[in-house]
Amino acid sequence: TQLLEQSPQFLSIQEGENLTVYCNSSSVFSSLQWYRQEPGEGPVLLVTVVTGGEVKKLKRLTFQFGDARKDSSLHITAAQPGDTGLYLCAGARRNAGNMLTFGGGTRLMVKP
Amino acid sequence: GAVVSQHPSRVICKSGTSVKIECRSLDFQATTMFWYRQFPKQSLMLMATSNEGSKATYEQGVEKDKFLINHASLTLSTLTVTSAHPEDSSFYICSARDLLYGYTFGSGTRLTVV
């Protein structure tokens, strides 16, 4: 089993729909990052959350860090075709030298 | 923000040859860089941690003699895939950690061994 379980693995929706991606673990993270990756490119950082219960918004994207800092969610409102891509959560643990551990990724396709 | 440059972006090599991939931090110094491997439609898998001036730390199951890592300066880490075979074909990504911006990733290298 992965340290960070990300769900769903795949999501295909119509333009305008809302969606939520989840990232869960039994471990506590000092910080959690969300990335978006396009084919043939490296991941691009969307947000970093560090405080339990923290909520951050980036336009139509809302990120939440669980109170216990073990889980996180990404909610997209009114998805657009430009949101299509691979979304990755990654957590850093102090007792692991704050190295990043990635979730399995969520492949999102938004159809026009 | 912090920028990490990875080169080449694509490389095709013959089986049995070696390929070197470079990862540079352009506007910051990175004592630690990380090398990942990504298979199609999968997430990133950490291969090794590159430490400036010392030996790299490899993850379990990663052959250190096949994937040679050199981190000779504070802005450059290289990954050399030695005696490449078709099963080494993959997307390789490096990242560097900056105190201000956190982790920044390179744009990746698509390696195809024929």
CSV table of C-alpha atoms in Angstrom, one decimal:
chain,number,residue,atom,x,y,z
A,1,THR,CA,0.0,0.0,0.0
A,2,GLN,CA,1.1,3.5,-0.7
A,3,LEU,CA,1.8,6.0,2.1
A,4,LEU,CA,-0.5,8.5,0.4
A,5,GLU,CA,-3.7,7.0,-1.1
A,6,GLN,CA,-5.1,9.3,-3.8
A,7,SER,CA,-8.6,8.9,-5.2
A,8,PRO,CA,-10.0,8.6,-7.7
A,9,GLN,CA,-7.3,7.4,-10.1
A,10,PHE,CA,-9.3,8.5,-13.1
A,11,LEU,CA,-12.0,11.0,-13.6
A,12,SER,CA,-13.8,12.0,-16.8
A,13,ILE,CA,-16.3,14.7,-16.5
A,14,GLN,CA,-18.2,17.3,-18.6
A,15,GLU,CA,-17.2,20.9,-18.7
A,16,GLY,CA,-19.0,22.8,-15.9
A,17,GLU,CA,-19.1,20.0,-13.5
A,18,ASN,CA,-17.5,20.1,-10.0
A,19,LEU,CA,-15.1,17.4,-8.7
A,20,THR,CA,-13.1,16.6,-5.6
A,21,VAL,CA,-9.8,14.6,-5.4
A,22,TYR,CA,-8.8,13.1,-2.1
A,23,CYS,CA,-5.4,12.3,-0.6
A,24,ASN,CA,-5.4,10.2,2.5
A,25,SER,CA,-2.8,8.7,4.8
A,26,SER,CA,-2.3,7.3,8.3
A,27,SER,CA,0.8,9.4,8.6
A,28,VAL,CA,1.1,13.0,9.7
A,29,PHE,CA,2.7,15.4,7.3
A,30,SER,CA,4.5,18.6,8.1
A,31,SER,CA,3.3,19.9,4.7
A,32,LEU,CA,1.3,18.7,1.7
A,33,GLN,CA,1.7,19.9,-1.8
A,34,TRP,CA,-0.6,19.6,-4.8
A,35,TYR,CA,0.9,19.5,-8.3
A,36,ARG,CA,-0.5,19.4,-11.8
A,37,GLN,CA,1.4,17.7,-14.5
A,38,GLU,CA,0.9,17.9,-18.3
A,39,PRO,CA,2.1,15.0,-20.6
A,40,GLY,CA,5.8,15.2,-21.2
A,41,GLU,CA,6.4,17.9,-18.6
A,42,GLY,CA,7.5,18.0,-14.9
A,43,PRO,CA,4.9,18.6,-12.1
A,44,VAL,CA,4.0,22.2,-11.5
A,45,LEU,CA,3.3,23.3,-7.9
A,46,LEU,CA,-0.3,24.5,-7.3
A,47,VAL,CA,-0.3,25.0,-3.6
A,48,THR,CA,1.4,24.1,-0.3
A,49,VAL,CA,-0.6,23.6,2.9
A,50,VAL,CA,1.1,23.4,6.3
A,51,THR,CA,-1.5,24.0,9.0
A,52,GLY,CA,-4.2,21.5,10.1
A,53,GLY,CA,-7.6,22.7,8.9
A,54,GLU,CA,-6.1,25.1,6.4
A,55,VAL,CA,-8.1,26.1,3.3
A,56,LYS,CA,-6.5,27.7,0.3
A,57,LYS,CA,-8.2,28.9,-2.8
A,58,LEU,CA,-6.6,29.4,-6.2
A,59,LYS,CA,-9.3,30.7,-8.6
A,60,ARG,CA,-11.7,27.7,-9.1
A,61,LEU,CA,-9.5,25.4,-7.1
A,62,THR,CA,-10.0,24.9,-3.3
A,63,PHE,CA,-7.5,23.0,-1.3
A,64,GLN,CA,-8.0,21.7,2.2
A,65,PHE,CA,-5.6,20.2,4.7
A,66,GLY,CA,-7.2,17.9,7.3
A,67,ASP,CA,-7.2,18.9,11.0
A,68,ALA,CA,-4.8,16.1,11.9
A,69,ARG,CA,-2.6,16.8,8.8
A,70,LYS,CA,-3.1,13.3,7.5
A,71,ASP,CA,-5.3,14.1,4.6
A,72,SER,CA,-6.1,16.7,2.0
A,73,SER,CA,-8.6,17.4,-0.7
A,74,LEU,CA,-8.7,19.4,-4.0
A,75,HIS,CA,-12.0,20.7,-5.2
A,76,ILE,CA,-12.5,22.1,-8.6
A,77,THR,CA,-15.6,24.2,-9.3
A,78,ALA,CA,-17.0,24.4,-12.8
A,79,ALA,CA,-14.2,22.4,-14.5
A,80,GLN,CA,-12.9,23.5,-17.8
A,81,PRO,CA,-11.1,21.5,-20.6
A,82,GLY,CA,-7.9,23.4,-19.6
A,83,ASP,CA,-8.1,21.7,-16.2
A,84,THR,CA,-7.3,18.4,-17.9
A,85,GLY,CA,-4.1,16.8,-16.6
A,86,LEU,CA,-2.6,14.6,-13.9
A,87,TYR,CA,-3.1,15.9,-10.4
A,88,LEU,CA,-0.6,14.8,-7.8
A,89,CYS,CA,-0.5,15.2,-4.0
A,90,ALA,CA,2.8,14.9,-2.2
A,91,GLY,CA,3.5,15.0,1.5
A,92,ALA,CA,6.6,15.8,3.5
A,93,ARG,CA,7.3,14.2,6.8
A,94,ARG,CA,9.7,15.6,9.3
A,95,ASN,CA,10.9,12.1,10.4
A,96,ALA,CA,11.8,11.4,6.8
A,97,GLY,CA,13.9,14.5,6.3
A,98,ASN,CA,10.9,16.3,4.8
A,99,MET,CA,11.4,14.4,1.5
A,100,LEU,CA,8.3,14.3,-0.7
A,101,THR,CA,6.2,11.2,-1.0
A,102,PHE,CA,3.8,11.2,-3.9
A,103,GLY,CA,0.3,9.9,-4.1
A,104,GLY,CA,-0.7,7.7,-7.0
A,105,GLY,CA,-2.1,10.6,-9.0
A,106,THR,CA,-5.5,11.5,-10.4
A,107,ARG,CA,-5.9,11.7,-14.1
A,108,LEU,CA,-8.6,14.2,-14.9
A,109,MET,CA,-10.2,14.7,-18.3
A,110,VAL,CA,-12.7,17.5,-18.8
A,111,LYS,CA,-14.7,17.2,-22.0
A,112,PRO,CA,-16.1,20.2,-23.7
B,1,GLY,CA,10.4,31.7,-8.3
B,2,ALA,CA,13.0,29.0,-8.3
B,3,VAL,CA,13.8,27.4,-11.7
B,4,VAL,CA,15.2,23.9,-12.4
B,5,SER,CA,16.5,23.2,-15.8
B,6,GLN,CA,16.7,19.6,-17.0
B,7,HIS,CA,18.5,18.5,-20.2
B,8,PRO,CA,18.0,16.8,-22.5
B,9,SER,CA,14.2,16.7,-22.8
B,10,ARG,CA,14.2,13.7,-25.0
B,11,VAL,CA,16.9,11.1,-25.8
B,12,ILE,CA,17.0,8.0,-27.9
B,13,CYS,CA,19.9,5.6,-27.4
B,14,LYS,CA,21.0,2.2,-28.4
B,15,SER,CA,20.9,-0.7,-26.0
B,16,GLY,CA,24.1,-1.0,-24.1
B,17,THR,CA,25.1,2.6,-24.3
B,18,SER,CA,25.1,5.1,-21.5
B,19,VAL,CA,23.0,8.3,-21.2
B,20,LYS,CA,23.7,11.3,-19.0
B,21,ILE,CA,20.9,13.6,-17.8
B,22,GLU,CA,21.6,17.0,-16.3
B,23,CYS,CA,19.6,18.9,-13.7
B,24,ARG,CA,20.6,22.5,-12.9
B,25,SER,CA,19.2,24.9,-10.3
B,26,LEU,CA,19.3,28.2,-12.2
B,27,ASP,CA,18.8,30.8,-9.6
B,28,PHE,CA,19.4,29.1,-6.3
B,29,GLN,CA,21.8,26.7,-4.7
B,30,ALA,CA,20.6,23.2,-3.9
B,31,THR,CA,22.6,21.0,-1.6
B,32,THR,CA,20.0,18.3,-2.2
B,33,MET,CA,18.4,17.2,-5.5
B,34,PHE,CA,16.1,14.3,-6.1
B,35,TRP,CA,15.7,12.0,-9.1
B,36,TYR,CA,12.4,10.4,-9.9
B,37,ARG,CA,11.2,7.9,-12.5
B,38,GLN,CA,7.7,7.9,-13.9
B,39,PHE,CA,6.1,5.2,-15.9
B,40,PRO,CA,3.2,6.0,-18.3
B,41,LYS,CA,0.0,7.0,-16.5
B,42,GLN,CA,1.6,6.5,-13.1
B,43,SER,CA,2.9,8.8,-10.4
B,44,LEU,CA,6.5,9.7,-9.6
B,45,MET,CA,8.7,7.2,-7.9
B,46,LEU,CA,11.7,8.5,-6.0
B,47,MET,CA,14.9,6.8,-7.2
B,48,ALA,CA,17.6,8.6,-5.2
B,49,THR,CA,18.5,11.6,-3.3
B,50,SER,CA,21.6,13.5,-4.6
B,51,ASN,CA,23.8,15.2,-2.0
B,52,GLU,CA,26.3,17.8,-3.0
B,53,GLY,CA,29.8,16.6,-2.2
B,54,SER,CA,28.8,13.2,-1.0
B,55,LYS,CA,27.3,9.9,-2.2
B,56,ALA,CA,23.8,9.7,-3.3
B,57,THR,CA,21.2,7.9,-1.3
B,58,TYR,CA,19.3,5.3,-3.3
B,59,GLU,CA,15.8,4.0,-2.6
B,60,GLN,CA,15.3,0.3,-2.1
B,61,GLY,CA,15.4,-1.6,-5.4
B,62,VAL,CA,17.3,1.0,-7.4
B,63,GLU,CA,20.6,-0.2,-8.7
B,64,LYS,CA,23.2,2.3,-7.8
B,65,ASP,CA,25.7,0.9,-10.4
B,66,LYS,CA,23.1,1.3,-13.1
B,67,PHE,CA,21.9,4.8,-12.2
B,68,LEU,CA,25.0,6.8,-11.4
B,69,ILE,CA,24.4,10.1,-9.7
B,70,ASN,CA,27.0,12.9,-9.4
B,71,HIS,CA,26.3,16.1,-7.5
B,72,ALA,CA,29.6,18.0,-7.9
B,73,SER,CA,28.4,21.5,-7.4
B,74,LEU,CA,25.6,23.3,-5.6
B,75,THR,CA,23.7,23.9,-8.9
B,76,LEU,CA,24.2,20.7,-10.9
B,77,SER,CA,23.3,17.0,-10.4
B,78,THR,CA,23.7,14.4,-13.1
B,79,LEU,CA,22.1,11.0,-13.6
B,80,THR,CA,23.8,8.6,-15.8
B,81,VAL,CA,21.9,5.5,-17.0
B,82,THR,CA,24.7,3.0,-17.7
B,83,SER,CA,24.4,0.1,-20.2
B,84,ALA,CA,20.9,1.1,-20.9
B,85,HIS,CA,18.3,-1.5,-21.8
B,86,PRO,CA,14.8,-1.2,-23.2
B,87,GLU,CA,13.3,-1.7,-19.8
B,88,ASP,CA,15.1,1.5,-18.7
B,89,SER,CA,13.0,3.5,-21.1
B,90,SER,CA,11.0,5.9,-19.0
B,91,PHE,CA,10.4,9.5,-18.0
B,92,TYR,CA,13.0,10.8,-15.6
B,93,ILE,CA,12.4,13.9,-13.5
B,94,CYS,CA,14.7,15.8,-11.2
B,95,SER,CA,13.8,18.2,-8.4
B,96,ALA,CA,15.6,20.6,-6.1
B,97,ARG,CA,14.6,21.9,-2.8
B,98,ASP,CA,14.8,25.7,-2.1
B,99,LEU,CA,14.3,27.1,1.4
B,100,LEU,CA,11.9,29.8,0.0
B,101,TYR,CA,10.0,28.0,-2.7
B,102,GLY,CA,10.1,24.4,-1.6
B,103,TYR,CA,10.4,21.7,-4.2
B,104,THR,CA,10.8,22.7,-7.8
B,105,PHE,CA,10.8,20.2,-10.6
B,106,GLY,CA,12.6,20.0,-13.9
B,107,SER,CA,10.6,19.4,-17.1
B,108,GLY,CA,11.7,15.8,-17.4
B,109,THR,CA,13.6,13.6,-19.8
B,110,ARG,CA,12.0,11.1,-22.0
B,111,LEU,CA,14.5,8.2,-22.4
B,112,THR,CA,13.9,5.6,-25.1
B,113,VAL,CA,16.3,2.7,-25.4
B,114,VAL,CA,16.1,0.9,-28.7
